[in-house]
Amino acid sequence: MSGTSPGLQPPADAVKPVRHPDAPAPGELLGAHYGQCFGCGGDQPHGLHLQARAGEGVSITAEFTVRPAHQGAPGLAHGGVLATALDETLGSLNWLLRTIAVTGRLETDFRLPVPVETTLYLEAEVTAVAGRKIYSTATGRIGGPDGPVAVRADALFIEVKVEHFVQNGREEDIRAAMDDPDQLRRARAFEVNP
């Protein structure tokens, strides 16, 4: 992680991440953590509909295709949308740790333009853990999983309790998620990102 800003450098006492024994198996599709999530939710008509799969260790792969609704400049993905795709991918890593965490810091590098109708192939991994802090890195490639890097990011996630979401979220959305009769969907609604 050379060139990483000081806030994204793990401290000397950081430890190697450990995949939780109940984490999804490598290759398993993670699915949306919440239907209304702009990054992965299926109920968002203009969302990214990002599809993430568990990888080896504490890593995942994901894909999303840039649609016309994701444009910034004519025919090109908006940089904020690409940062969102990286953030969603990085946040999904926490499912492999079975930890509820939110983005504390995200540093993004844009290297190549990403045209509309291009599929972005994302890879992310947790690099270190220090107390409640989770350090991770991601890349987004175009032209295939081995294509050139178009975007990359380093991130710091902070472990939180579910109360973080309950105390800070919009009351009617929290109530709707808590009242969902599907126990797994109810639990996953509060997994990642503020």
PDB file of C-alpha atoms in Angstrom:
ATOM      1  CA  MET A   1       0.000   0.000   0.000  1.00  0.00           C
ATOM      2  CA  SER A   2       2.765   2.416  -0.842  1.00  0.00           C
ATOM      3  CA  GLY A   3       1.639   5.978  -1.252  1.00  0.00           C
ATOM      4  CA  THR A   4      -1.180   5.454   1.239  1.00  0.00           C
ATOM      5  CA  SER A   5      -1.920   8.452   3.426  1.00  0.00           C
ATOM      6  CA  PRO A   6      -0.993   8.165   7.120  1.00  0.00           C
ATOM      7  CA  GLY A   7      -4.636   7.707   8.242  1.00  0.00           C
ATOM      8  CA  LEU A   8      -4.852   4.563   6.128  1.00  0.00           C
ATOM      9  CA  GLN A   9      -1.584   2.965   7.277  1.00  0.00           C
ATOM     10  CA  PRO A  10      -2.191   0.165   9.791  1.00  0.00           C
ATOM     11  CA  PRO A  11      -0.338   0.698  13.088  1.00  0.00           C
ATOM     12  CA  ALA A  12       2.631  -1.483  13.968  1.00  0.00           C
ATOM     13  CA  ASP A  13       0.507  -3.628  16.310  1.00  0.00           C
ATOM     14  CA  ALA A  14      -2.136  -4.426  13.648  1.00  0.00           C
ATOM     15  CA  VAL A  15      -2.844  -8.096  13.042  1.00  0.00           C
ATOM     16  CA  LYS A  16      -3.563 -10.146   9.957  1.00  0.00           C
ATOM     17  CA  PRO A  17      -7.325 -10.466   9.322  1.00  0.00           C
ATOM     18  CA  VAL A  18      -8.976 -13.801  10.093  1.00  0.00           C
ATOM     19  CA  ARG A  19     -11.931 -15.048   8.080  1.00  0.00           C
ATOM     20  CA  HIS A  20     -14.826 -15.913  10.392  1.00  0.00           C
ATOM     21  CA  PRO A  21     -15.603 -19.669  10.460  1.00  0.00           C
ATOM     22  CA  ASP A  22     -19.248 -18.918   9.529  1.00  0.00           C
ATOM     23  CA  ALA A  23     -18.330 -16.643   6.602  1.00  0.00           C
ATOM     24  CA  PRO A  24     -19.742 -17.533   3.188  1.00  0.00           C
ATOM     25  CA  ALA A  25     -17.638 -20.089   1.289  1.00  0.00           C
ATOM     26  CA  PRO A  26     -15.298 -18.924  -1.501  1.00  0.00           C
ATOM     27  CA  GLY A  27     -17.313 -18.380  -4.663  1.00  0.00           C
ATOM     28  CA  GLU A  28     -20.600 -17.887  -2.795  1.00  0.00           C
ATOM     29  CA  LEU A  29     -22.714 -14.907  -3.864  1.00  0.00           C
ATOM     30  CA  LEU A  30     -23.128 -12.542  -0.913  1.00  0.00           C
ATOM     31  CA  GLY A  31     -26.392 -10.973  -2.066  1.00  0.00           C
ATOM     32  CA  ALA A  32     -27.733  -7.575  -1.085  1.00  0.00           C
ATOM     33  CA  HIS A  33     -27.496  -6.684   2.581  1.00  0.00           C
ATOM     34  CA  TYR A  34     -30.511  -4.345   2.236  1.00  0.00           C
ATOM     35  CA  GLY A  35     -32.937  -3.967  -0.669  1.00  0.00           C
ATOM     36  CA  GLN A  36     -32.787  -0.157  -0.558  1.00  0.00           C
ATOM     37  CA  CYS A  37     -28.975   0.030  -0.543  1.00  0.00           C
ATOM     38  CA  PHE A  38     -27.820   2.133  -3.506  1.00  0.00           C
ATOM     39  CA  GLY A  39     -24.750  -0.070  -3.924  1.00  0.00           C
ATOM     40  CA  CYS A  40     -26.168  -3.598  -3.797  1.00  0.00           C
ATOM     41  CA  GLY A  41     -29.924  -3.374  -3.304  1.00  0.00           C
ATOM     42  CA  GLY A  42     -32.282  -4.746  -5.904  1.00  0.00           C
ATOM     43  CA  ASP A  43     -35.050  -2.278  -4.973  1.00  0.00           C
ATOM     44  CA  GLN A  44     -33.083   0.744  -6.238  1.00  0.00           C
ATOM     45  CA  PRO A  45     -34.002   1.352  -9.902  1.00  0.00           C
ATOM     46  CA  HIS A  46     -30.858   3.429 -10.574  1.00  0.00           C
ATOM     47  CA  GLY A  47     -28.609   1.708  -8.031  1.00  0.00           C
ATOM     48  CA  LEU A  48     -25.419  -0.155  -8.875  1.00  0.00           C
ATOM     49  CA  HIS A  49     -26.898  -3.627  -8.255  1.00  0.00           C
ATOM     50  CA  LEU A  50     -23.367  -4.687  -7.390  1.00  0.00           C
ATOM     51  CA  GLN A  51     -22.903  -8.462  -7.172  1.00  0.00           C
ATOM     52  CA  ALA A  52     -20.217  -9.586  -4.709  1.00  0.00           C
ATOM     53  CA  ARG A  53     -18.791 -13.078  -4.183  1.00  0.00           C
ATOM     54  CA  ALA A  54     -16.690 -14.361  -1.323  1.00  0.00           C
ATOM     55  CA  GLY A  55     -13.065 -15.019  -2.247  1.00  0.00           C
ATOM     56  CA  GLU A  56     -10.225 -16.835  -0.518  1.00  0.00           C
ATOM     57  CA  GLY A  57      -9.094 -15.545   2.873  1.00  0.00           C
ATOM     58  CA  VAL A  58     -10.687 -12.200   3.612  1.00  0.00           C
ATOM     59  CA  SER A  59     -11.270 -11.115   0.022  1.00  0.00           C
ATOM     60  CA  ILE A  60     -14.154 -10.691  -2.373  1.00  0.00           C
ATOM     61  CA  THR A  61     -14.767 -10.061  -6.049  1.00  0.00           C
ATOM     62  CA  ALA A  62     -17.647  -8.009  -7.395  1.00  0.00           C
ATOM     63  CA  GLU A  63     -19.007  -6.636 -10.645  1.00  0.00           C
ATOM     64  CA  PHE A  64     -21.261  -3.865 -11.753  1.00  0.00           C
ATOM     65  CA  THR A  65     -22.093  -2.482 -15.164  1.00  0.00           C
ATOM     66  CA  VAL A  66     -22.151   1.288 -15.657  1.00  0.00           C
ATOM     67  CA  ARG A  67     -25.605   2.332 -16.906  1.00  0.00           C
ATOM     68  CA  PRO A  68     -26.672   5.654 -18.480  1.00  0.00           C
ATOM     69  CA  ALA A  69     -28.059   6.755 -15.078  1.00  0.00           C
ATOM     70  CA  HIS A  70     -24.490   6.524 -13.677  1.00  0.00           C
ATOM     71  CA  GLN A  71     -22.985   9.134 -16.042  1.00  0.00           C
ATOM     72  CA  GLY A  72     -20.963  12.153 -15.067  1.00  0.00           C
ATOM     73  CA  ALA A  73     -19.497  13.443 -18.328  1.00  0.00           C
ATOM     74  CA  PRO A  74     -21.363  12.315 -21.454  1.00  0.00           C
ATOM     75  CA  GLY A  75     -20.823   8.584 -21.944  1.00  0.00           C
ATOM     76  CA  LEU A  76     -18.573   8.155 -18.871  1.00  0.00           C
ATOM     77  CA  ALA A  77     -19.190   6.949 -15.331  1.00  0.00           C
ATOM     78  CA  HIS A  78     -19.462   9.622 -12.658  1.00  0.00           C
ATOM     79  CA  GLY A  79     -16.453   9.521 -10.324  1.00  0.00           C
ATOM     80  CA  GLY A  80     -18.741   9.458  -7.295  1.00  0.00           C
ATOM     81  CA  VAL A  81     -20.476   6.364  -8.659  1.00  0.00           C
ATOM     82  CA  LEU A  82     -17.115   4.639  -9.087  1.00  0.00           C
ATOM     83  CA  ALA A  83     -16.165   5.611  -5.516  1.00  0.00           C
ATOM     84  CA  THR A  84     -19.505   4.180  -4.376  1.00  0.00           C
ATOM     85  CA  ALA A  85     -18.757   0.892  -6.160  1.00  0.00           C
ATOM     86  CA  LEU A  86     -15.384   0.705  -4.386  1.00  0.00           C
ATOM     87  CA  ASP A  87     -16.949   1.598  -1.019  1.00  0.00           C
ATOM     88  CA  GLU A  88     -19.681  -1.027  -1.432  1.00  0.00           C
ATOM     89  CA  THR A  89     -17.134  -3.670  -2.377  1.00  0.00           C
ATOM     90  CA  LEU A  90     -14.878  -2.783   0.545  1.00  0.00           C
ATOM     91  CA  GLY A  91     -17.836  -2.712   2.933  1.00  0.00           C
ATOM     92  CA  SER A  92     -18.889  -6.190   1.819  1.00  0.00           C
ATOM     93  CA  LEU A  93     -15.606  -7.541   3.182  1.00  0.00           C
ATOM     94  CA  ASN A  94     -16.960  -7.102   6.691  1.00  0.00           C
ATOM     95  CA  TRP A  95     -19.405  -9.949   6.040  1.00  0.00           C
ATOM     96  CA  LEU A  96     -16.386 -12.280   5.878  1.00  0.00           C
ATOM     97  CA  LEU A  97     -15.261 -11.031   9.287  1.00  0.00           C
ATOM     98  CA  ARG A  98     -18.874 -11.170  10.575  1.00  0.00           C
ATOM     99  CA  THR A  99     -18.382  -7.631  11.831  1.00  0.00           C
ATOM    100  CA  ILE A 100     -20.704  -4.637  11.609  1.00  0.00           C
ATOM    101  CA  ALA A 101     -18.564  -1.735  10.399  1.00  0.00           C
ATOM    102  CA  VAL A 102     -18.906   1.644   8.713  1.00  0.00           C
ATOM    103  CA  THR A 103     -16.620   3.546   6.387  1.00  0.00           C
ATOM    104  CA  GLY A 104     -14.308   5.821   8.364  1.00  0.00           C
ATOM    105  CA  ARG A 105     -12.114   6.896   5.475  1.00  0.00           C
ATOM    106  CA  LEU A 106     -11.957   6.142   1.770  1.00  0.00           C
ATOM    107  CA  GLU A 107      -9.118   7.281  -0.473  1.00  0.00           C
ATOM    108  CA  THR A 108      -9.765   6.762  -4.177  1.00  0.00           C
ATOM    109  CA  ASP A 109      -7.485   6.998  -7.207  1.00  0.00           C
ATOM    110  CA  PHE A 110      -9.016   7.375 -10.670  1.00  0.00           C
ATOM    111  CA  ARG A 111      -6.676   6.059 -13.345  1.00  0.00           C
ATOM    112  CA  LEU A 112      -8.765   5.459 -16.488  1.00  0.00           C
ATOM    113  CA  PRO A 113     -12.156   6.669 -17.689  1.00  0.00           C
ATOM    114  CA  VAL A 114     -14.938   4.078 -17.435  1.00  0.00           C
ATOM    115  CA  PRO A 115     -17.436   4.316 -20.306  1.00  0.00           C
ATOM    116  CA  VAL A 116     -21.172   3.674 -19.990  1.00  0.00           C
ATOM    117  CA  GLU A 117     -22.058  -0.027 -20.571  1.00  0.00           C
ATOM    118  CA  THR A 118     -18.623  -1.069 -19.262  1.00  0.00           C
ATOM    119  CA  THR A 119     -18.490  -3.740 -16.581  1.00  0.00           C
ATOM    120  CA  LEU A 120     -16.205  -2.866 -13.687  1.00  0.00           C
ATOM    121  CA  TYR A 121     -14.490  -5.930 -12.189  1.00  0.00           C
ATOM    122  CA  LEU A 122     -13.705  -5.284  -8.542  1.00  0.00           C
ATOM    123  CA  GLU A 123     -11.411  -7.106  -6.122  1.00  0.00           C
ATOM    124  CA  ALA A 124     -11.015  -6.214  -2.454  1.00  0.00           C
ATOM    125  CA  GLU A 125      -9.241  -7.599   0.590  1.00  0.00           C
ATOM    126  CA  VAL A 126      -8.792  -6.779   4.242  1.00  0.00           C
ATOM    127  CA  THR A 127      -5.107  -6.143   4.868  1.00  0.00           C
ATOM    128  CA  ALA A 128      -5.023  -5.602   8.651  1.00  0.00           C
ATOM    129  CA  VAL A 129      -7.115  -5.239  11.790  1.00  0.00           C
ATOM    130  CA  ALA A 130      -6.255  -3.092  14.817  1.00  0.00           C
ATOM    131  CA  GLY A 131      -8.883  -3.104  17.546  1.00  0.00           C
ATOM    132  CA  ARG A 132     -12.084  -1.706  15.990  1.00  0.00           C
ATOM    133  CA  LYS A 133     -10.215  -0.515  12.880  1.00  0.00           C
ATOM    134  CA  ILE A 134     -10.302  -2.599   9.684  1.00  0.00           C
ATOM    135  CA  TYR A 135      -7.878  -1.687   6.877  1.00  0.00           C
ATOM    136  CA  SER A 136      -8.648  -2.750   3.324  1.00  0.00           C
ATOM    137  CA  THR A 137      -7.810  -2.138  -0.319  1.00  0.00           C
ATOM    138  CA  ALA A 138      -9.651  -2.563  -3.632  1.00  0.00           C
ATOM    139  CA  THR A 139      -9.156  -2.266  -7.379  1.00  0.00           C
ATOM    140  CA  GLY A 140     -11.616  -1.894 -10.234  1.00  0.00           C
ATOM    141  CA  ARG A 141     -10.597  -3.170 -13.671  1.00  0.00           C
ATOM    142  CA  ILE A 142     -12.126  -2.761 -17.099  1.00  0.00           C
ATOM    143  CA  GLY A 143     -11.988  -5.157 -20.037  1.00  0.00           C
ATOM    144  CA  GLY A 144     -12.076  -8.234 -17.772  1.00  0.00           C
ATOM    145  CA  PRO A 145     -10.877  -9.375 -14.335  1.00  0.00           C
ATOM    146  CA  ASP A 146      -7.256  -9.118 -15.517  1.00  0.00           C
ATOM    147  CA  GLY A 147      -7.741  -5.874 -17.472  1.00  0.00           C
ATOM    148  CA  PRO A 148      -6.169  -2.507 -16.697  1.00  0.00           C
ATOM    149  CA  VAL A 149      -6.886  -0.861 -13.342  1.00  0.00           C
ATOM    150  CA  ALA A 150      -9.338   2.003 -13.823  1.00  0.00           C
ATOM    151  CA  VAL A 151      -9.930   2.837 -10.145  1.00  0.00           C
ATOM    152  CA  ARG A 152      -8.484   1.790  -6.815  1.00  0.00           C
ATOM    153  CA  ALA A 153      -9.042   2.640  -3.182  1.00  0.00           C
ATOM    154  CA  ASP A 154      -7.712   2.167   0.312  1.00  0.00           C
ATOM    155  CA  ALA A 155     -10.160   2.303   3.195  1.00  0.00           C
ATOM    156  CA  LEU A 156     -10.494   2.314   6.930  1.00  0.00           C
ATOM    157  CA  PHE A 157     -13.669   0.807   8.390  1.00  0.00           C
ATOM    158  CA  ILE A 158     -14.674   1.184  12.025  1.00  0.00           C
ATOM    159  CA  GLU A 159     -16.505  -1.592  13.873  1.00  0.00           C
ATOM    160  CA  VAL A 160     -19.797  -0.384  15.381  1.00  0.00           C
ATOM    161  CA  LYS A 161     -22.761  -1.883  17.224  1.00  0.00           C
ATOM    162  CA  VAL A 162     -26.178  -2.166  15.576  1.00  0.00           C
ATOM    163  CA  GLU A 163     -27.308   0.773  17.760  1.00  0.00           C
ATOM    164  CA  HIS A 164     -25.282   3.034  15.438  1.00  0.00           C
ATOM    165  CA  PHE A 165     -27.900   2.465  12.731  1.00  0.00           C
ATOM    166  CA  VAL A 166     -30.927   2.467  15.031  1.00  0.00           C
ATOM    167  CA  GLN A 167     -29.936   5.757  16.668  1.00  0.00           C
ATOM    168  CA  ASN A 168     -28.923   7.556  13.471  1.00  0.00           C
ATOM    169  CA  GLY A 169     -31.178   6.197  10.719  1.00  0.00           C
ATOM    170  CA  ARG A 170     -34.523   7.586   9.601  1.00  0.00           C
ATOM    171  CA  GLU A 171     -37.135   6.147  11.984  1.00  0.00           C
ATOM    172  CA  GLU A 172     -39.575   4.796   9.385  1.00  0.00           C
ATOM    173  CA  ASP A 173     -36.782   2.987   7.497  1.00  0.00           C
ATOM    174  CA  ILE A 174     -35.381   1.483  10.699  1.00  0.00           C
ATOM    175  CA  ARG A 175     -38.889   0.351  11.726  1.00  0.00           C
ATOM    176  CA  ALA A 176     -39.532  -1.219   8.293  1.00  0.00           C
ATOM    177  CA  ALA A 177     -36.230  -3.115   8.403  1.00  0.00           C
ATOM    178  CA  MET A 178     -36.797  -4.274  11.997  1.00  0.00           C
ATOM    179  CA  ASP A 179     -40.353  -5.434  11.161  1.00  0.00           C
ATOM    180  CA  ASP A 180     -39.218  -7.577   8.217  1.00  0.00           C
ATOM    181  CA  PRO A 181     -40.452 -11.120   8.966  1.00  0.00           C
ATOM    182  CA  ASP A 182     -37.378 -12.617   7.277  1.00  0.00           C
ATOM    183  CA  GLN A 183     -34.868 -12.919  10.131  1.00  0.00           C
ATOM    184  CA  LEU A 184     -31.810 -13.069   7.823  1.00  0.00           C
ATOM    185  CA  ARG A 185     -32.838  -9.968   5.840  1.00  0.00           C
ATOM    186  CA  ARG A 186     -33.578  -8.165   9.109  1.00  0.00           C
ATOM    187  CA  ALA A 187     -30.091  -8.950  10.452  1.00  0.00           C
ATOM    188  CA  ARG A 188     -28.277  -8.177   7.187  1.00  0.00           C
ATOM    189  CA  ALA A 189     -29.971  -4.756   6.809  1.00  0.00           C
ATOM    190  CA  PHE A 190     -27.607  -3.403   9.460  1.00  0.00           C
ATOM    191  CA  GLU A 191     -24.337  -4.907   8.249  1.00  0.00           C
ATOM    192  CA  VAL A 192     -22.281  -2.313   6.448  1.00  0.00           C
ATOM    193  CA  ASN A 193     -21.936   1.400   5.799  1.00  0.00           C
ATOM    194  CA  PRO A 194     -23.680   4.301   7.521  1.00  0.00           C
TER     195      PRO A 194
END
